[in-house]
mmCIF file of C-alpha atoms in Angstrom:
data_model
loop_
_atom_site.group_PDB
_atom_site.id
_atom_site.type_symbol
_atom_site.label_atom_id
_atom_site.label_comp_id
_atom_site.label_asym_id
_atom_site.label_seq_id
_atom_site.Cartn_x
_atom_site.Cartn_y
_atom_site.Cartn_z
ATOM 1 C CA UNK C 1 107.040 93.590 171.559
ATOM 2 C CA UNK C 2 108.627 96.404 169.886
ATOM 3 C CA UNK C 3 111.252 96.189 167.387
ATOM 4 C CA UNK C 4 113.106 92.754 166.286
ATOM 5 C CA UNK C 5 116.176 93.021 164.500
ATOM 6 C CA UNK C 6 116.435 90.317 162.007
ATOM 7 C CA UNK C 7 120.121 88.492 161.727
ATOM 8 C CA UNK C 8 122.445 89.684 159.157
ATOM 9 C CA UNK C 9 123.074 86.238 157.897
ATOM 10 C CA UNK C 10 119.242 85.784 156.497
ATOM 11 C CA UNK C 11 118.428 86.115 153.069
ATOM 12 C CA UNK C 12 114.817 84.391 153.515
ATOM 13 C CA UNK C 13 111.670 84.736 155.253
ATOM 14 C CA UNK C 14 109.418 81.843 155.397
ATOM 15 C CA UNK C 15 105.706 82.375 156.700
ATOM 16 C CA UNK C 16 103.023 80.395 157.732
ATOM 17 C CA UNK C 17 99.514 81.400 156.664
ATOM 18 C CA UNK C 18 97.212 80.781 159.366
ATOM 19 C CA UNK C 19 97.018 83.125 162.541
ATOM 20 C CA UNK C 20 100.620 84.762 161.260
ATOM 21 C CA UNK C 21 99.322 86.622 157.564
ATOM 22 C CA UNK C 22 95.573 85.373 157.833
ATOM 23 C CA UNK C 23 93.276 85.761 160.836
ATOM 24 C CA UNK C 24 92.861 82.284 162.366
ATOM 25 C CA UNK C 25 88.676 83.375 161.860
ATOM 26 C CA UNK C 26 89.045 83.355 158.180
ATOM 27 C CA UNK C 27 90.044 79.711 158.266
ATOM 28 C CA UNK C 28 87.431 78.739 160.653
ATOM 29 C CA UNK C 29 84.667 81.254 160.026
ATOM 30 C CA UNK C 30 84.840 81.265 156.226
ATOM 31 C CA UNK C 31 86.837 78.919 154.840
ATOM 32 C CA UNK C 32 85.237 75.701 156.691
ATOM 33 C CA UNK C 33 81.591 76.648 156.901
ATOM 34 C CA UNK C 34 81.656 77.242 152.737
ATOM 35 C CA UNK C 35 82.400 73.735 152.418
ATOM 36 C CA UNK C 36 79.786 72.384 154.781
ATOM 37 C CA UNK C 37 77.190 75.143 153.921
ATOM 38 C CA UNK C 38 77.834 74.416 149.893
ATOM 39 C CA UNK C 39 78.777 70.748 149.197
ATOM 40 C CA UNK C 40 75.858 69.328 148.154
ATOM 41 C CA UNK C 41 75.206 72.027 145.780
ATOM 42 C CA UNK C 42 78.895 71.626 144.838
ATOM 43 C CA UNK C 43 78.392 67.793 143.830
ATOM 44 C CA UNK C 44 75.162 68.205 142.682
ATOM 45 C CA UNK C 45 76.393 70.831 139.912
ATOM 46 C CA UNK C 46 79.945 69.261 139.019
ATOM 47 C CA UNK C 47 78.692 65.192 139.869
ATOM 48 C CA UNK C 48 79.278 64.622 135.849
ATOM 49 C CA UNK C 49 82.727 66.320 135.577
ATOM 50 C CA UNK C 50 85.981 63.649 135.844
ATOM 51 C CA UNK C 51 87.089 65.830 138.091
ATOM 52 C CA UNK C 52 84.027 65.289 140.577
ATOM 53 C CA UNK C 53 84.416 61.679 140.410
ATOM 54 C CA UNK C 54 87.879 61.284 141.015
ATOM 55 C CA UNK C 55 87.174 63.050 144.113
ATOM 56 C CA UNK C 56 84.360 60.946 145.402
ATOM 57 C CA UNK C 57 85.772 58.097 144.022
ATOM 58 C CA UNK C 58 89.116 59.012 146.432
ATOM 59 C CA UNK C 59 86.711 60.080 149.363
ATOM 60 C CA UNK C 60 84.271 56.123 148.770
ATOM 61 C CA UNK C 61 88.223 54.961 149.324
ATOM 62 C CA UNK C 62 89.160 56.712 152.423
ATOM 63 C CA UNK C 63 85.339 56.083 153.367
ATOM 64 C CA UNK C 64 85.942 52.464 153.212
ATOM 65 C CA UNK C 65 90.075 52.808 155.448
ATOM 66 C CA UNK C 66 87.615 54.506 158.002
ATOM 67 C CA UNK C 67 85.168 51.848 158.017
ATOM 68 C CA UNK C 68 86.078 50.135 161.702
ATOM 69 C CA UNK C 69 85.846 54.247 163.135
ATOM 70 C CA UNK C 70 83.749 54.913 165.657
ATOM 71 C CA UNK C 71 80.902 56.881 163.379
ATOM 72 C CA UNK C 72 82.196 56.198 160.498
ATOM 73 C CA UNK C 73 80.310 57.508 157.275
ATOM 74 C CA UNK C 74 80.143 54.832 154.021
ATOM 75 C CA UNK C 75 79.571 56.085 150.573
ATOM 76 C CA UNK C 76 77.827 53.251 148.501
ATOM 77 C CA UNK C 77 78.246 52.780 144.659
ATOM 78 C CA UNK C 78 75.843 53.831 142.240
ATOM 79 C CA UNK C 79 73.733 50.797 141.191
ATOM 80 C CA UNK C 80 71.496 52.242 139.126
ATOM 81 C CA UNK C 81 70.740 55.757 137.649
ATOM 82 C CA UNK C 82 67.798 57.111 139.208
ATOM 83 C CA UNK C 83 67.299 60.171 140.214
ATOM 84 C CA UNK C 84 66.735 59.272 143.881
ATOM 85 C CA UNK C 85 69.362 57.115 143.637
ATOM 86 C CA UNK C 86 71.484 59.413 142.925
ATOM 87 C CA UNK C 87 70.052 61.795 145.867
ATOM 88 C CA UNK C 88 71.057 58.877 148.024
ATOM 89 C CA UNK C 89 75.053 58.510 147.061
ATOM 90 C CA UNK C 90 75.402 62.696 147.166
ATOM 91 C CA UNK C 91 73.973 62.922 150.222
ATOM 92 C CA UNK C 92 76.115 59.762 151.734
ATOM 93 C CA UNK C 93 79.278 62.084 150.349
ATOM 94 C CA UNK C 94 77.968 64.969 152.189
ATOM 95 C CA UNK C 95 77.471 63.255 155.368
ATOM 96 C CA UNK C 96 81.061 61.683 155.230
ATOM 97 C CA UNK C 97 82.548 64.963 154.585
ATOM 98 C CA UNK C 98 80.560 66.693 157.666
ATOM 99 C CA UNK C 99 81.816 63.723 159.526
ATOM 100 C CA UNK C 100 85.446 64.074 158.251
ATOM 101 C CA UNK C 101 85.234 67.739 159.389
ATOM 102 C CA UNK C 102 83.855 67.546 162.876
ATOM 103 C CA UNK C 103 87.082 65.330 163.394
ATOM 104 C CA UNK C 104 89.387 68.239 161.860
ATOM 105 C CA UNK C 105 90.805 65.451 159.881
ATOM 106 C CA UNK C 106 93.300 66.020 157.304
ATOM 107 C CA UNK C 107 92.676 63.259 154.980
ATOM 108 C CA UNK C 108 93.963 63.615 151.326
ATOM 109 C CA UNK C 109 90.712 62.629 149.558
ATOM 110 C CA UNK C 110 88.717 65.904 151.625
ATOM 111 C CA UNK C 111 91.480 68.094 151.205
ATOM 112 C CA UNK C 112 91.269 67.303 147.548
ATOM 113 C CA UNK C 113 87.928 68.353 147.149
ATOM 114 C CA UNK C 114 88.047 70.727 149.658
ATOM 115 C CA UNK C 115 90.556 72.661 147.211
ATOM 116 C CA UNK C 116 88.520 72.277 143.846
ATOM 117 C CA UNK C 117 85.533 73.895 146.003
ATOM 118 C CA UNK C 118 87.561 77.005 147.193
ATOM 119 C CA UNK C 119 89.318 77.274 143.826
ATOM 120 C CA UNK C 120 85.520 77.623 142.168
ATOM 121 C CA UNK C 121 84.549 80.155 145.040
ATOM 122 C CA UNK C 122 87.315 81.987 144.558
ATOM 123 C CA UNK C 123 87.387 82.347 141.051
ATOM 124 C CA UNK C 124 83.556 83.506 141.281
ATOM 125 C CA UNK C 125 84.361 85.950 143.862
ATOM 126 C CA UNK C 126 82.121 83.709 146.824
ATOM 127 C CA UNK C 127 85.586 84.168 148.994
ATOM 128 C CA UNK C 128 88.461 86.489 149.028
ATOM 129 C CA UNK C 129 91.763 85.495 151.291
ATOM 130 C CA UNK C 130 91.617 88.100 154.501
ATOM 131 C CA UNK C 131 95.448 89.033 154.813
ATOM 132 C CA UNK C 132 96.543 91.282 157.840
ATOM 133 C CA UNK C 133 97.117 94.700 156.477
ATOM 134 C CA UNK C 134 100.977 94.883 157.432
ATOM 135 C CA UNK C 135 102.008 91.913 155.378
ATOM 136 C CA UNK C 136 101.496 93.245 151.979
ATOM 137 C CA UNK C 137 103.758 96.905 152.514
ATOM 138 C CA UNK C 138 106.444 94.657 155.073
ATOM 139 C CA UNK C 139 106.559 92.459 152.272
ATOM 140 C CA UNK C 140 107.388 94.655 149.641
ATOM 141 C CA UNK C 141 109.874 96.617 152.225
ATOM 142 C CA UNK C 142 111.518 92.922 152.517
ATOM 143 C CA UNK C 143 111.894 92.173 148.967
ATOM 144 C CA UNK C 144 113.590 95.757 148.118
ATOM 145 C CA UNK C 145 115.876 94.934 150.154
ATOM 146 C CA UNK C 146 116.677 91.686 148.774
ATOM 147 C CA UNK C 147 115.298 89.625 150.902
ATOM 148 C CA UNK C 148 113.510 86.422 149.024
ATOM 149 C CA UNK C 149 109.831 85.249 151.027
ATOM 150 C CA UNK C 150 108.313 82.078 150.707
ATOM 151 C CA UNK C 151 105.402 80.237 152.240
ATOM 152 C CA UNK C 152 105.031 77.392 154.548
ATOM 153 C CA UNK C 153 101.730 75.771 155.489
ATOM 154 C CA UNK C 154 99.977 72.758 156.052
ATOM 155 C CA UNK C 155 97.630 73.683 153.546
ATOM 156 C CA UNK C 156 98.231 72.850 149.888
ATOM 157 C CA UNK C 157 100.362 74.829 147.543
ATOM 158 C CA UNK C 158 97.166 74.993 145.241
ATOM 159 C CA UNK C 159 95.124 76.209 148.534
ATOM 160 C CA UNK C 160 97.642 79.054 149.483
ATOM 161 C CA UNK C 161 97.856 80.168 145.724
ATOM 162 C CA UNK C 162 94.421 80.639 145.216
ATOM 163 C CA UNK C 163 93.982 82.561 148.987
ATOM 164 C CA UNK C 164 96.849 84.870 148.162
ATOM 165 C CA UNK C 165 95.459 84.823 144.436
ATOM 166 C CA UNK C 166 92.701 86.145 145.588
ATOM 167 C CA UNK C 167 92.960 87.902 148.286
ATOM 168 C CA UNK C 168 91.617 91.280 149.865
ATOM 169 C CA UNK C 169 94.652 92.780 148.700
ATOM 170 C CA UNK C 170 94.558 91.567 145.167
ATOM 171 C CA UNK C 171 96.620 89.031 143.360
ATOM 172 C CA UNK C 172 99.574 89.225 145.193
ATOM 173 C CA UNK C 173 101.194 85.729 144.193
ATOM 174 C CA UNK C 174 103.908 87.988 142.709
ATOM 175 C CA UNK C 175 105.772 88.684 146.111
ATOM 176 C CA UNK C 176 106.671 85.090 147.139
ATOM 177 C CA UNK C 177 109.381 83.289 145.581
ATOM 178 C CA UNK C 178 107.632 79.668 146.211
ATOM 179 C CA UNK C 179 105.237 77.502 148.801
ATOM 180 C CA UNK C 180 106.298 74.845 150.387
ATOM 181 C CA UNK C 181 103.415 72.435 151.916
ATOM 182 C CA UNK C 182 103.424 69.547 154.135
ATOM 183 C CA UNK C 183 104.942 67.660 151.212
ATOM 184 C CA UNK C 184 108.289 68.463 152.095
ATOM 185 C CA UNK C 185 107.506 67.334 155.589
ATOM 186 C CA UNK C 186 105.728 68.142 158.900
ATOM 187 C CA UNK C 187 105.808 71.830 160.266
ATOM 188 C CA UNK C 188 106.861 70.130 164.027
ATOM 189 C CA UNK C 189 109.621 68.274 162.463
ATOM 190 C CA UNK C 190 112.958 69.636 162.361
ATOM 191 C CA UNK C 191 113.807 67.970 159.165
ATOM 192 C CA UNK C 192 111.598 69.685 157.123
ATOM 193 C CA UNK C 193 113.083 72.912 157.676
ATOM 194 C CA UNK C 194 116.368 71.550 156.488
ATOM 195 C CA UNK C 195 114.934 70.129 153.214
ATOM 196 C CA UNK C 196 113.456 73.713 152.765
ATOM 197 C CA UNK C 197 116.504 75.551 152.829
ATOM 198 C CA UNK C 198 118.271 72.525 150.330
ATOM 199 C CA UNK C 199 115.697 73.747 148.002
ATOM 200 C CA UNK C 200 115.473 77.223 148.336
ATOM 201 C CA UNK C 201 119.568 76.739 148.350
ATOM 202 C CA UNK C 202 120.988 78.338 151.440
ATOM 203 C CA UNK C 203 121.980 76.871 154.638
ATOM 204 C CA UNK C 204 119.200 77.246 157.916
ATOM 205 C CA UNK C 205 120.435 79.903 159.132
ATOM 206 C CA UNK C 206 119.936 82.286 156.356
ATOM 207 C CA UNK C 207 115.890 81.714 157.089
ATOM 208 C CA UNK C 208 113.944 83.213 159.387
ATOM 209 C CA UNK C 209 110.543 81.123 159.735
ATOM 210 C CA UNK C 210 107.341 83.262 160.664
ATOM 211 C CA UNK C 211 104.736 81.194 162.843
ATOM 212 C CA UNK C 212 102.339 81.244 165.294
ATOM 213 C CA UNK C 213 102.800 77.461 167.064
ATOM 214 C CA UNK C 214 105.683 76.879 169.612
ATOM 215 C CA UNK C 215 106.166 73.422 168.479
ATOM 216 C CA UNK C 216 106.601 74.473 164.691
ATOM 217 C CA UNK C 217 109.323 77.565 166.010
ATOM 218 C CA UNK C 218 111.063 74.650 167.664
ATOM 219 C CA UNK C 219 111.402 71.937 165.218
ATOM 220 C CA UNK C 220 112.292 75.139 163.361
ATOM 221 C CA UNK C 221 114.926 76.029 165.441
ATOM 222 C CA UNK C 222 116.203 72.587 166.011
ATOM 223 C CA UNK C 223 117.100 72.419 162.336
ATOM 224 C CA UNK C 224 119.174 76.088 162.953
ATOM 225 C CA UNK C 225 116.707 78.200 161.940
ATOM 226 C CA UNK C 226 115.894 81.591 162.771
ATOM 227 C CA UNK C 227 112.400 81.695 164.163
ATOM 228 C CA UNK C 228 109.787 84.831 165.567
ATOM 229 C CA UNK C 229 106.440 83.770 167.122
ATOM 230 C CA UNK C 230 103.726 85.965 166.162
ATOM 231 C CA UNK C 231 101.126 87.313 168.076
ATOM 232 C CA UNK C 232 97.397 88.351 166.510
ATOM 233 C CA UNK C 233 93.834 88.743 167.260
ATOM 234 C CA UNK C 234 92.219 85.050 167.729
ATOM 235 C CA UNK C 235 95.807 83.046 168.003
ATOM 236 C CA UNK C 236 96.435 80.663 170.875
ATOM 237 C CA UNK C 237 98.043 81.907 173.836
ATOM 238 C CA UNK C 238 101.046 81.582 175.017
ATOM 239 C CA UNK C 239 102.637 80.096 178.257
ATOM 240 C CA UNK C 240 105.088 82.442 180.196
ATOM 241 C CA UNK C 241 107.881 80.412 179.179
ATOM 242 C CA UNK C 242 107.430 80.648 175.866
ATOM 243 C CA UNK C 243 106.851 84.533 175.724
ATOM 244 C CA UNK C 244 109.925 84.455 177.394
ATOM 245 C CA UNK C 245 111.834 82.071 175.654
ATOM 246 C CA UNK C 246 110.948 83.152 172.255
ATOM 247 C CA UNK C 247 111.411 86.480 169.959
ATOM 248 C CA UNK C 248 107.611 87.925 169.696
ATOM 249 C CA UNK C 249 106.062 89.958 166.705
ATOM 250 C CA UNK C 250 102.815 91.403 166.631
ATOM 251 C CA UNK C 251 102.688 93.277 163.606
ATOM 252 C CA UNK C 252 105.649 92.324 160.307
ATOM 253 C CA UNK C 253 106.576 95.991 160.718
ATOM 254 C CA UNK C 254 108.568 95.417 163.764
ATOM 255 C CA UNK C 255 111.378 93.583 161.714
ATOM 256 C CA UNK C 256 113.933 95.098 161.418
ATOM 257 C CA UNK C 257 116.628 94.844 158.314
ATOM 258 C CA UNK C 258 120.049 95.767 158.590
ATOM 259 C CA UNK C 259 120.196 95.901 154.968
ATOM 260 C CA UNK C 260 117.589 98.062 155.030
ATOM 261 C CA UNK C 261 118.911 101.207 156.601
#
């Protein structure tokens, strides 16, 4: 792969997270298992809090919408104040969360509860966001060269800030000029990249997007955004056509900025 020159018109670098700045294994083997293993304990500890009750209310509403789906898990209303009754409702919430996660669903209700649980896990030191070792030194060099650096991930902006705020490299939020999630649009739609460019205040061809997902790379390219596909341990393999078509890097250090010479 070697060195990849960054086009002279690029003023901003837009980064995916999973498989780009952060090992896919961190999400699959740390973040998601943490939810499955701790959701019951979390609900018991926070049940009386307003935020937790809002989360449960959203999950209950989602469960009603899902009622016709195969295997859907309903969440009953509490009809009394007995301990046995409370345990029954909490177990229903746990079963619903496990069911949604088994289908890799990305409902707002599920993501909201997960986000609040991860916030608590990061804050107490139970979880630290994993970052590839080449990421922080490279971003510092890009910024010194005058580049703006942004994050675009399907994970919520709050989840992004937790990962980088409580990372294995410490709090590195200062390295980023802004964060985008799917509220700006899906990562596989070209219009999303036009919206990001407008938000940043530049043209799409002033942006270089780094991602491990060819479908995202294709959408960005359709919007006239520069793209490089990142090859990391644990990432999905690329086809021969994808390997020959896209610019590839295996480390952020392989990017060569003309302005840094």
